[in-house]
Amino acid sequence: MVREWDPRTASADELRAMLDSLNAVLMADLPDDPLWQESYLREYLAETMPGERRISWLAEEPAEQGKPAKVLGHANVLLLGDIGVVELLIHPKARRAGLAREMLAQAARKTFHEGFSVIGAEVVGGTPAVTFFESVGFVREYTETRSVLRLNSVDWLTLGEMARGIGAGYRLEFCPGGPPDDLLDAYAKAKAELRDIDDGDLDLRPSSYDPQRLRASLDCLHRRGMKPYIVLAIHEKTGDVAGLTEVVVPAQHPTRADQYDTIVAQDHRGYGIDRAIKARMLFELRSAEPKLAEVQTWNAQANESMLKVNAELGFQADREWYEYGADVADVLRRLEHGA
Ligand SMILES: CC(C)(COP(=O)(O)OP(=O)(O)OC[C@H]1O[C@@H](n2cnc3c(N)ncnc32)[C@H](O)[C@@H]1OP(=O)(O)O)[C@@H](O)C(=O)NCCC(=O)NCCS
């Protein structure tokens, strides 16, 4: 029943069945999240960064006469760097029958044969995935809190003050689509600072720090139907990127945007840049993306200053979000021999 599946060549019916299953999972596990749309779904599932590969599997319920088959389970593993990142979705009506174990076994076997020794997964707190991944030997390595900001609850007057409350000598630039080519080097340099902070996460969603990789990453986002918006704080004297904040509006759920990196370079802290760039971003999003209703962000508990600014903007903590990791061979042993 489980078969390898390539979204690049999948039929429209298969993609639609995959979407129905994904939305059934969302309704069961994350009922406050927006449902996904079909727009750019194929590209979202198929496109990767150069050097990365995603391998996918489907489990289907046999089709009734004249009707397309229903998707009961979907798994994929993204092979990146030295880790395979697995995603698993089992339709609520097909749960507790061992399907996730079967699909994970396929993904882990492939990951192992491709030469990877570590496997990771993002797991949403308060869902059955926590017990599932722990039951097959995954260990929780890192915890973040997801917070959501509802644009209709924003105090735009206060936000205006925040956007203007930046120290002298800096100017803000709004860059829909990504940083302009002439700022790419300075942008990559600012992002490289973040790389030096080892906060213990598993890098399941690695950031890009050199100009070439950054360009490739922006191209990949566009191909996947995910539109990046950036606000930069430029230090006028040096032309340095003193701060940046990135938000992505995905075609698959355009009412809820994802906050990516926000960085204020070490030498430029204490000038109100974090507040100002995020506040300016919300103003820009309000006019550029009329359908947008919410922005979601993920922060480590230890990142107190960012949590404080997010709370001032109106973000409200929603759920814990975990990174789990495991030794692939160990997971396989458990799944294949019950060890
Ligand atoms: C987690 C998930 C993959 C499990 O799928 P499943 O097919 O039901 O899992 P299995 O039947 O293979 O379960 C294997 C073991 O996991 C554990 N487990 C799974 N679901 C569980 C639950 N609801 N409560 C307690 N244990 C659970 C049990 O140990 C189970 O073994 P058992 O049934 O013999 O007790 C599925 O619930 C799912 O798709 N969740 C959504 C995943 C996700 O990413 N959600 C967030 C984004 S939308």
mmCIF file of C-alpha atoms and ligand atoms in Angstrom:
data_model
loop_
_atom_site.group_PDB
_atom_site.id
_atom_site.type_symbol
_atom_site.label_atom_id
_atom_site.label_comp_id
_atom_site.label_asym_id
_atom_site.label_seq_id
_atom_site.Cartn_x
_atom_site.Cartn_y
_atom_site.Cartn_z
ATOM 1 C CA MET A 1 0.000 0.000 0.000
ATOM 2 C CA VAL A 2 2.970 2.323 0.623
ATOM 3 C CA ARG A 3 4.759 3.415 -2.536
ATOM 4 C CA GLU A 4 7.438 5.906 -3.453
ATOM 5 C CA TRP A 5 5.825 8.947 -4.985
ATOM 6 C CA ASP A 6 7.217 11.801 -7.032
ATOM 7 C CA PRO A 7 5.243 15.039 -6.723
ATOM 8 C CA ARG A 8 6.926 16.360 -9.889
ATOM 9 C CA THR A 9 5.085 13.807 -12.017
ATOM 10 C CA ALA A 10 2.046 13.214 -9.781
ATOM 11 C CA SER A 11 -1.401 13.571 -11.329
ATOM 12 C CA ALA A 12 -3.696 16.445 -10.398
ATOM 13 C CA ASP A 13 -5.984 13.919 -8.641
ATOM 14 C CA GLU A 14 -3.117 12.629 -6.495
ATOM 15 C CA LEU A 15 -2.131 16.133 -5.491
ATOM 16 C CA ARG A 16 -5.717 16.971 -4.600
ATOM 17 C CA ALA A 17 -6.012 13.783 -2.517
ATOM 18 C CA MET A 18 -2.737 14.658 -0.790
ATOM 19 C CA LEU A 19 -4.103 18.140 -0.014
ATOM 20 C CA ASP A 20 -7.354 16.702 1.416
ATOM 21 C CA SER A 21 -5.347 14.453 3.690
ATOM 22 C CA LEU A 22 -3.071 17.276 4.824
ATOM 23 C CA ASN A 23 -6.080 19.441 5.649
ATOM 24 C CA ALA A 24 -7.744 16.589 7.586
ATOM 25 C CA VAL A 25 -4.539 16.326 9.654
ATOM 26 C CA LEU A 26 -4.512 20.081 10.256
ATOM 27 C CA MET A 27 -8.151 20.058 11.381
ATOM 28 C CA ALA A 28 -7.380 17.258 13.833
ATOM 29 C CA ASP A 29 -4.043 18.468 15.211
ATOM 30 C CA LEU A 30 -3.897 22.224 14.624
ATOM 31 C CA PRO A 31 -7.531 23.312 14.316
ATOM 32 C CA ASP A 32 -6.676 27.017 14.572
ATOM 33 C CA ASP A 33 -4.260 26.912 11.646
ATOM 34 C CA PRO A 34 -5.473 27.935 8.190
ATOM 35 C CA LEU A 35 -6.186 25.117 5.770
ATOM 36 C CA TRP A 36 -3.875 24.755 2.781
ATOM 37 C CA GLN A 37 -4.770 25.607 -0.802
ATOM 38 C CA GLU A 38 -3.730 23.825 -3.975
ATOM 39 C CA SER A 39 -1.756 26.784 -5.270
ATOM 40 C CA TYR A 40 1.943 25.830 -5.789
ATOM 41 C CA LEU A 41 1.431 22.571 -3.825
ATOM 42 C CA ARG A 42 3.350 20.529 -6.412
ATOM 43 C CA GLU A 43 6.236 22.984 -6.380
ATOM 44 C CA TYR A 44 6.201 23.153 -2.578
ATOM 45 C CA LEU A 45 6.600 19.372 -2.401
ATOM 46 C CA ALA A 46 9.013 19.010 -5.322
ATOM 47 C CA GLU A 47 11.462 21.900 -5.238
ATOM 48 C CA THR A 48 14.597 21.853 -3.087
ATOM 49 C CA MET A 49 17.806 23.797 -2.694
ATOM 50 C CA PRO A 50 20.685 22.699 -4.962
ATOM 51 C CA GLY A 51 22.422 19.713 -3.370
ATOM 52 C CA GLU A 52 19.337 18.714 -1.360
ATOM 53 C CA ARG A 53 16.945 15.918 -2.233
ATOM 54 C CA ARG A 54 13.461 15.102 -1.031
ATOM 55 C CA ILE A 55 12.125 11.562 -1.379
ATOM 56 C CA SER A 56 8.396 11.002 -0.806
ATOM 57 C CA TRP A 57 5.988 8.146 -0.197
ATOM 58 C CA LEU A 58 2.195 7.818 -0.304
ATOM 59 C CA ALA A 59 -0.181 5.324 1.240
ATOM 60 C CA GLU A 60 -3.526 5.201 -0.537
ATOM 61 C CA GLU A 61 -6.903 3.700 0.118
ATOM 62 C CA PRO A 62 -7.924 1.696 -2.955
ATOM 63 C CA ALA A 63 -10.056 3.829 -5.282
ATOM 64 C CA GLU A 64 -13.776 3.196 -5.452
ATOM 65 C CA GLN A 65 -15.054 2.799 -8.962
ATOM 66 C CA GLY A 66 -14.832 6.047 -10.885
ATOM 67 C CA LYS A 67 -13.460 7.955 -7.896
ATOM 68 C CA PRO A 68 -9.837 8.962 -7.275
ATOM 69 C CA ALA A 69 -7.890 7.116 -4.550
ATOM 70 C CA LYS A 70 -7.762 8.715 -1.094
ATOM 71 C CA VAL A 71 -4.417 9.436 0.549
ATOM 72 C CA LEU A 72 -4.143 7.838 3.994
ATOM 73 C CA GLY A 73 -0.528 8.710 4.641
ATOM 74 C CA HIS A 74 2.295 10.800 3.294
ATOM 75 C CA ALA A 75 5.961 10.700 4.251
ATOM 76 C CA ASN A 76 8.967 12.492 2.945
ATOM 77 C CA VAL A 77 12.582 12.802 3.906
ATOM 78 C CA LEU A 78 14.688 15.822 2.979
ATOM 79 C CA LEU A 79 18.346 14.869 2.710
ATOM 80 C CA LEU A 80 20.323 17.978 3.585
ATOM 81 C CA GLY A 81 23.867 18.394 4.859
ATOM 82 C CA ASP A 82 24.434 15.474 7.190
ATOM 83 C CA ILE A 83 20.852 14.888 8.324
ATOM 84 C CA GLY A 84 17.650 13.448 6.879
ATOM 85 C CA VAL A 85 14.603 15.442 7.991
ATOM 86 C CA VAL A 86 11.455 13.362 7.989
ATOM 87 C CA GLU A 87 7.823 14.532 7.753
ATOM 88 C CA LEU A 88 4.914 12.173 8.356
ATOM 89 C CA LEU A 89 1.196 12.776 7.967
ATOM 90 C CA ILE A 90 -1.379 10.094 8.667
ATOM 91 C CA HIS A 91 -5.042 10.820 7.954
ATOM 92 C CA PRO A 92 -6.947 10.866 11.286
ATOM 93 C CA LYS A 93 -9.204 8.024 10.147
ATOM 94 C CA ALA A 94 -6.169 5.787 9.456
ATOM 95 C CA ARG A 95 -4.343 6.311 12.738
ATOM 96 C CA ARG A 96 -3.251 3.766 15.372
ATOM 97 C CA ALA A 97 -3.004 0.994 12.794
ATOM 98 C CA GLY A 98 0.788 1.034 12.446
ATOM 99 C CA LEU A 99 0.871 3.050 9.196
ATOM 100 C CA ALA A 100 3.223 5.710 10.543
ATOM 101 C CA ARG A 101 5.637 3.006 11.726
ATOM 102 C CA GLU A 102 5.539 1.415 8.290
ATOM 103 C CA MET A 103 6.119 4.705 6.467
ATOM 104 C CA LEU A 104 8.852 5.808 8.850
ATOM 105 C CA ALA A 105 10.585 2.453 8.314
ATOM 106 C CA GLN A 106 10.655 3.117 4.546
ATOM 107 C CA ALA A 107 11.976 6.644 5.018
ATOM 108 C CA ALA A 108 14.592 5.571 7.567
ATOM 109 C CA ARG A 109 15.759 2.665 5.374
ATOM 110 C CA LYS A 110 16.236 5.023 2.430
ATOM 111 C CA THR A 111 18.013 7.579 4.614
ATOM 112 C CA PHE A 112 20.357 4.874 5.918
ATOM 113 C CA HIS A 113 21.123 3.552 2.423
ATOM 114 C CA GLU A 114 21.857 7.072 1.212
ATOM 115 C CA GLY A 115 24.657 7.160 3.808
ATOM 116 C CA PHE A 116 23.056 9.318 6.497
ATOM 117 C CA SER A 117 23.389 8.360 10.146
ATOM 118 C CA VAL A 118 21.155 10.989 11.753
ATOM 119 C CA ILE A 119 17.460 11.575 11.236
ATOM 120 C CA GLY A 120 15.465 14.528 12.571
ATOM 121 C CA ALA A 121 11.836 15.648 12.753
ATOM 122 C CA GLU A 122 9.911 18.763 13.716
ATOM 123 C CA VAL A 123 7.155 17.821 16.118
ATOM 124 C CA VAL A 124 4.254 19.981 17.295
ATOM 125 C CA GLY A 125 3.675 20.008 21.046
ATOM 126 C CA GLY A 126 0.335 18.652 22.255
ATOM 127 C CA THR A 127 -0.163 16.322 19.247
ATOM 128 C CA PRO A 128 0.140 12.508 18.949
ATOM 129 C CA ALA A 129 3.414 12.968 17.065
ATOM 130 C CA VAL A 130 5.217 13.518 20.396
ATOM 131 C CA THR A 131 4.346 10.052 21.713
ATOM 132 C CA PHE A 132 4.864 8.509 18.298
ATOM 133 C CA PHE A 133 8.396 9.758 17.723
ATOM 134 C CA GLU A 134 9.412 8.988 21.310
ATOM 135 C CA SER A 135 8.010 5.471 20.922
ATOM 136 C CA VAL A 136 10.443 4.801 18.069
ATOM 137 C CA GLY A 137 13.522 6.195 19.801
ATOM 138 C CA PHE A 138 13.644 9.868 18.840
ATOM 139 C CA VAL A 139 14.955 12.231 21.510
ATOM 140 C CA ARG A 140 13.838 15.825 22.022
ATOM 141 C CA GLU A 141 16.841 18.068 21.325
ATOM 142 C CA TYR A 142 15.419 21.569 21.094
ATOM 143 C CA THR A 143 12.265 23.460 22.037
ATOM 144 C CA GLU A 144 10.791 26.637 20.594
ATOM 145 C CA THR A 145 7.526 28.441 21.196
ATOM 146 C CA ARG A 146 5.350 29.318 18.253
ATOM 147 C CA SER A 147 3.547 32.650 18.589
ATOM 148 C CA VAL A 148 0.864 34.122 16.371
ATOM 149 C CA LEU A 149 0.045 37.766 15.726
ATOM 150 C CA ARG A 150 -3.434 38.622 14.489
ATOM 151 C CA LEU A 151 -3.289 41.729 12.330
ATOM 152 C CA ASN A 152 -6.790 42.792 13.407
ATOM 153 C CA SER A 153 -5.536 43.047 16.996
ATOM 154 C CA VAL A 154 -2.582 45.300 16.175
ATOM 155 C CA ASP A 155 -2.444 48.776 17.686
ATOM 156 C CA TRP A 156 -1.288 50.555 14.512
ATOM 157 C CA LEU A 157 -0.696 53.894 16.271
ATOM 158 C CA THR A 158 1.786 52.387 18.734
ATOM 159 C CA LEU A 159 3.281 50.353 15.908
ATOM 160 C CA GLY A 160 3.872 53.587 13.956
ATOM 161 C CA GLU A 161 5.852 54.960 16.880
ATOM 162 C CA MET A 162 7.922 51.783 17.024
ATOM 163 C CA ALA A 163 8.657 51.958 13.293
ATOM 164 C CA ARG A 164 9.875 55.531 13.657
ATOM 165 C CA GLY A 165 11.709 54.989 16.951
ATOM 166 C CA ILE A 166 15.056 54.074 15.438
ATOM 167 C CA GLY A 167 18.374 55.737 16.392
ATOM 168 C CA ALA A 168 19.844 58.486 14.177
ATOM 169 C CA GLY A 169 22.161 57.293 11.404
ATOM 170 C CA TYR A 170 20.019 54.375 10.250
ATOM 171 C CA ARG A 171 17.476 54.145 7.467
ATOM 172 C CA LEU A 172 14.950 51.389 6.785
ATOM 173 C CA GLU A 173 14.481 49.787 3.388
ATOM 174 C CA PHE A 174 11.599 47.559 2.355
ATOM 175 C CA CYS A 175 12.542 44.879 -0.182
ATOM 176 C CA PRO A 176 9.616 42.823 -1.468
ATOM 177 C CA GLY A 177 10.947 39.675 -3.166
ATOM 178 C CA GLY A 178 14.319 39.671 -1.397
ATOM 179 C CA PRO A 179 17.375 41.858 -0.873
ATOM 180 C CA PRO A 180 18.579 43.804 -3.931
ATOM 181 C CA ASP A 181 21.699 42.400 -5.645
ATOM 182 C CA ASP A 182 23.917 45.274 -4.510
ATOM 183 C CA LEU A 183 23.109 44.500 -0.858
ATOM 184 C CA LEU A 184 23.455 40.732 -1.093
ATOM 185 C CA ASP A 185 27.012 40.623 0.284
ATOM 186 C CA ALA A 186 26.183 42.914 3.220
ATOM 187 C CA TYR A 187 23.015 40.907 3.850
ATOM 188 C CA ALA A 188 24.878 37.595 3.879
ATOM 189 C CA LYS A 189 27.485 39.103 6.232
ATOM 190 C CA ALA A 190 24.774 40.122 8.716
ATOM 191 C CA LYS A 191 23.264 36.622 8.556
ATOM 192 C CA ALA A 192 26.664 35.016 9.097
ATOM 193 C CA GLU A 193 26.707 36.550 12.599
ATOM 194 C CA LEU A 194 23.771 34.368 13.514
ATOM 195 C CA ARG A 195 25.677 31.251 12.482
ATOM 196 C CA ASP A 196 28.219 31.889 15.232
ATOM 197 C CA ILE A 197 25.540 31.519 17.877
ATOM 198 C CA ASP A 198 25.313 27.796 18.577
ATOM 199 C CA ASP A 199 21.979 27.563 20.339
ATOM 200 C CA GLY A 200 21.819 23.770 20.269
ATOM 201 C CA ASP A 201 19.218 23.352 17.539
ATOM 202 C CA LEU A 202 19.537 20.613 14.913
ATOM 203 C CA ASP A 203 19.509 22.976 11.912
ATOM 204 C CA LEU A 204 16.454 21.298 10.403
ATOM 205 C CA ARG A 205 15.764 24.581 8.581
ATOM 206 C CA PRO A 206 19.255 25.921 7.923
ATOM 207 C CA SER A 207 19.770 29.605 7.188
ATOM 208 C CA SER A 208 21.977 30.800 4.305
ATOM 209 C CA TYR A 209 25.099 32.753 5.103
ATOM 210 C CA ASP A 210 27.110 33.212 1.941
ATOM 211 C CA PRO A 211 25.882 35.314 -0.997
ATOM 212 C CA GLN A 212 25.745 32.414 -3.448
ATOM 213 C CA ARG A 213 23.774 30.165 -1.106
ATOM 214 C CA LEU A 214 21.537 33.060 -0.158
ATOM 215 C CA ARG A 215 20.688 33.692 -3.808
ATOM 216 C CA ALA A 216 19.985 29.970 -4.297
ATOM 217 C CA SER A 217 17.788 29.937 -1.212
ATOM 218 C CA LEU A 218 15.761 32.946 -2.421
ATOM 219 C CA ASP A 219 15.338 31.337 -5.849
ATOM 220 C CA CYS A 220 14.155 28.136 -4.175
ATOM 221 C CA LEU A 221 11.605 30.039 -2.064
ATOM 222 C CA HIS A 222 10.195 31.697 -5.185
ATOM 223 C CA ARG A 223 9.985 28.358 -7.021
ATOM 224 C CA ARG A 224 8.051 26.886 -4.072
ATOM 225 C CA GLY A 225 5.502 29.705 -4.240
ATOM 226 C CA MET A 226 6.743 31.369 -1.065
ATOM 227 C CA LYS A 227 7.127 35.115 -1.403
ATOM 228 C CA PRO A 228 9.817 36.685 0.778
ATOM 229 C CA TYR A 229 9.530 40.204 2.161
ATOM 230 C CA ILE A 230 12.483 41.870 3.833
ATOM 231 C CA VAL A 231 12.982 45.035 5.851
ATOM 232 C CA LEU A 232 16.570 46.158 6.265
ATOM 233 C CA ALA A 233 18.104 48.703 8.623
ATOM 234 C CA ILE A 234 21.073 50.235 6.840
ATOM 235 C CA HIS A 235 23.829 51.950 8.832
ATOM 236 C CA GLU A 236 24.172 55.049 6.676
ATOM 237 C CA LYS A 237 27.831 55.805 7.448
ATOM 238 C CA THR A 238 29.175 52.361 6.492
ATOM 239 C CA GLY A 239 26.404 50.957 4.272
ATOM 240 C CA ASP A 240 26.357 47.896 6.547
ATOM 241 C CA VAL A 241 23.178 45.909 7.006
ATOM 242 C CA ALA A 242 22.685 46.624 10.709
ATOM 243 C CA GLY A 243 19.475 44.645 10.984
ATOM 244 C CA LEU A 244 17.133 42.549 8.898
ATOM 245 C CA THR A 245 13.814 40.824 9.264
ATOM 246 C CA GLU A 246 12.340 38.291 6.855
ATOM 247 C CA VAL A 247 8.694 37.286 6.437
ATOM 248 C CA VAL A 248 7.463 34.781 3.861
ATOM 249 C CA VAL A 249 3.908 34.626 2.508
ATOM 250 C CA PRO A 250 3.277 31.099 1.188
ATOM 251 C CA ALA A 251 0.886 30.618 -1.720
ATOM 252 C CA GLN A 252 -0.354 27.483 0.088
ATOM 253 C CA HIS A 253 -1.720 29.465 3.081
ATOM 254 C CA PRO A 254 -1.625 33.153 2.151
ATOM 255 C CA THR A 255 -3.664 34.279 5.155
ATOM 256 C CA ARG A 256 -0.882 33.279 7.534
ATOM 257 C CA ALA A 257 2.713 34.385 6.923
ATOM 258 C CA ASP A 258 5.847 32.897 8.452
ATOM 259 C CA GLN A 259 8.417 35.027 10.194
ATOM 260 C CA TYR A 260 11.909 33.784 9.298
ATOM 261 C CA ASP A 261 15.159 35.304 10.617
ATOM 262 C CA THR A 262 15.373 38.603 12.435
ATOM 263 C CA ILE A 263 18.924 39.730 13.122
ATOM 264 C CA VAL A 264 20.443 42.877 14.598
ATOM 265 C CA ALA A 265 24.232 42.889 14.175
ATOM 266 C CA GLN A 266 26.153 43.003 17.460
ATOM 267 C CA ASP A 267 27.606 46.518 16.889
ATOM 268 C CA HIS A 268 24.171 47.962 16.216
ATOM 269 C CA ARG A 269 22.216 46.726 19.201
ATOM 270 C CA GLY A 270 20.499 49.175 21.567
ATOM 271 C CA TYR A 271 19.183 51.552 18.859
ATOM 272 C CA GLY A 272 15.609 50.273 18.594
ATOM 273 C CA ILE A 273 16.328 48.421 15.340
ATOM 274 C CA ASP A 274 14.539 45.149 16.209
ATOM 275 C CA ARG A 275 11.286 46.936 17.057
ATOM 276 C CA ALA A 276 11.512 49.321 14.115
ATOM 277 C CA ILE A 277 12.159 46.738 11.393
ATOM 278 C CA LYS A 278 9.418 44.401 12.609
ATOM 279 C CA ALA A 279 6.897 47.237 12.984
ATOM 280 C CA ARG A 280 7.709 48.570 9.517
ATOM 281 C CA MET A 281 7.323 45.056 8.124
ATOM 282 C CA LEU A 282 3.768 44.808 9.457
ATOM 283 C CA PHE A 283 2.808 48.101 7.796
ATOM 284 C CA GLU A 284 4.272 46.947 4.495
ATOM 285 C CA LEU A 285 2.572 43.555 4.681
ATOM 286 C CA ARG A 286 -0.767 45.173 5.431
ATOM 287 C CA SER A 287 -0.691 46.993 2.094
ATOM 288 C CA ALA A 288 1.206 44.421 -0.014
ATOM 289 C CA GLU A 289 -0.822 41.358 1.059
ATOM 290 C CA PRO A 290 -4.471 42.315 1.589
ATOM 291 C CA LYS A 291 -5.462 38.672 2.305
ATOM 292 C CA LEU A 292 -2.977 38.351 5.140
ATOM 293 C CA ALA A 293 -4.580 37.996 8.595
ATOM 294 C CA GLU A 294 -1.819 36.510 10.770
ATOM 295 C CA VAL A 295 1.936 36.160 11.137
ATOM 296 C CA GLN A 296 3.515 33.235 12.978
ATOM 297 C CA THR A 297 6.981 33.083 14.463
ATOM 298 C CA TRP A 298 9.133 30.591 16.372
ATOM 299 C CA ASN A 299 11.461 31.579 19.222
ATOM 300 C CA ALA A 300 13.664 29.773 21.685
ATOM 301 C CA GLN A 301 12.708 30.402 25.316
ATOM 302 C CA ALA A 302 16.231 31.702 25.953
ATOM 303 C CA ASN A 303 15.808 34.507 23.425
ATOM 304 C CA GLU A 304 14.295 36.879 25.981
ATOM 305 C CA SER A 305 14.863 40.151 24.141
ATOM 306 C CA MET A 306 13.144 38.908 20.986
ATOM 307 C CA LEU A 307 10.244 37.446 22.977
ATOM 308 C CA LYS A 308 9.806 40.820 24.681
ATOM 309 C CA VAL A 309 9.660 42.732 21.393
ATOM 310 C CA ASN A 310 7.281 40.168 19.910
ATOM 311 C CA ALA A 311 4.976 40.527 22.917
ATOM 312 C CA GLU A 312 5.000 44.328 22.477
ATOM 313 C CA LEU A 313 3.982 43.877 18.848
ATOM 314 C CA GLY A 314 1.060 41.682 19.939
ATOM 315 C CA PHE A 315 2.349 38.132 19.278
ATOM 316 C CA GLN A 316 0.707 35.556 21.535
ATOM 317 C CA ALA A 317 2.287 32.246 22.476
ATOM 318 C CA ASP A 318 0.472 29.404 20.764
ATOM 319 C CA ARG A 319 2.265 26.031 21.029
ATOM 320 C CA GLU A 320 5.560 24.415 21.767
ATOM 321 C CA TRP A 321 7.452 23.190 18.724
ATOM 322 C CA TYR A 322 10.189 20.576 19.101
ATOM 323 C CA GLU A 323 13.123 19.255 17.156
ATOM 324 C CA TYR A 324 13.650 15.541 17.670
ATOM 325 C CA GLY A 325 16.668 13.565 16.527
ATOM 326 C CA ALA A 326 17.700 9.915 16.381
ATOM 327 C CA ASP A 327 20.344 7.563 15.106
ATOM 328 C CA VAL A 328 18.931 6.105 11.879
ATOM 329 C CA ALA A 329 20.258 2.604 12.498
ATOM 330 C CA ASP A 330 18.755 2.632 15.975
ATOM 331 C CA VAL A 331 15.332 3.682 14.648
ATOM 332 C CA LEU A 332 15.489 0.952 11.994
ATOM 333 C CA ARG A 333 16.395 -1.681 14.564
ATOM 334 C CA ARG A 334 13.378 -0.713 16.641
ATOM 335 C CA LEU A 335 11.017 -0.625 13.683
ATOM 336 C CA GLU A 336 12.209 -3.823 12.041
ATOM 337 C CA HIS A 337 12.930 -5.989 15.055
ATOM 338 C CA GLY A 338 10.949 -4.236 17.778
ATOM 339 C CA ALA A 339 14.259 -3.738 19.667
HETATM 340 C C1 LIG B 1 1.961 10.968 14.768
HETATM 341 C C2 LIG B 1 1.330 10.199 13.634
HETATM 342 C C3 LIG B 1 2.286 10.223 12.430
HETATM 343 C C4 LIG B 1 1.098 8.741 14.127
HETATM 344 O O1 LIG B 1 0.495 8.006 13.069
HETATM 345 P P1 LIG B 1 -0.169 6.547 13.334
HETATM 346 O O2 LIG B 1 -0.271 5.855 12.020
HETATM 347 O O3 LIG B 1 -1.399 6.707 14.125
HETATM 348 O O4 LIG B 1 0.948 5.838 14.230
HETATM 349 P P2 LIG B 1 1.125 4.285 14.469
HETATM 350 O O5 LIG B 1 -0.205 3.595 14.384
HETATM 351 O O6 LIG B 1 2.202 3.764 13.568
HETATM 352 O O7 LIG B 1 1.583 4.310 15.998
HETATM 353 C C5 LIG B 1 2.790 3.780 16.468
HETATM 354 C C6 LIG B 1 2.915 4.061 17.948
HETATM 355 O O8 LIG B 1 2.997 5.480 18.191
HETATM 356 C C7 LIG B 1 2.373 5.795 19.453
HETATM 357 N N1 LIG B 1 1.211 6.646 19.207
HETATM 358 C C8 LIG B 1 0.744 7.081 18.011
HETATM 359 N N2 LIG B 1 -0.338 7.875 18.192
HETATM 360 C C9 LIG B 1 -0.571 7.926 19.514
HETATM 361 C C10 LIG B 1 -1.553 8.563 20.319
HETATM 362 N N3 LIG B 1 -2.539 9.305 19.768
HETATM 363 N N4 LIG B 1 -1.482 8.423 21.660
HETATM 364 C C11 LIG B 1 -0.516 7.660 22.230
HETATM 365 N N5 LIG B 1 0.438 7.003 21.510
HETATM 366 C C12 LIG B 1 0.419 7.152 20.181
HETATM 367 C C13 LIG B 1 1.949 4.455 20.036
HETATM 368 O O9 LIG B 1 3.052 3.966 20.782
HETATM 369 C C14 LIG B 1 1.737 3.616 18.788
HETATM 370 O O10 LIG B 1 1.788 2.243 19.018
HETATM 371 P P3 LIG B 1 0.429 1.459 19.486
HETATM 372 O O11 LIG B 1 -0.689 1.903 18.620
HETATM 373 O O12 LIG B 1 0.804 0.023 19.307
HETATM 374 O O13 LIG B 1 0.218 1.859 20.923
HETATM 375 C C15 LIG B 1 -0.051 10.788 13.225
HETATM 376 O O14 LIG B 1 -0.826 10.979 14.395
HETATM 377 C C16 LIG B 1 0.043 12.078 12.447
HETATM 378 O O15 LIG B 1 0.062 12.097 11.227
HETATM 379 N N6 LIG B 1 0.120 13.199 13.133
HETATM 380 C C17 LIG B 1 0.277 14.485 12.464
HETATM 381 C C18 LIG B 1 1.692 14.754 12.273
HETATM 382 C C19 LIG B 1 1.988 16.208 12.130
HETATM 383 O O16 LIG B 1 3.033 16.502 11.643
HETATM 384 N N7 LIG B 1 1.108 17.113 12.583
HETATM 385 C C20 LIG B 1 1.416 18.521 12.612
HETATM 386 C C21 LIG B 1 1.386 19.185 11.328
HETATM 387 S S1 LIG B 1 -0.170 19.171 10.621
#
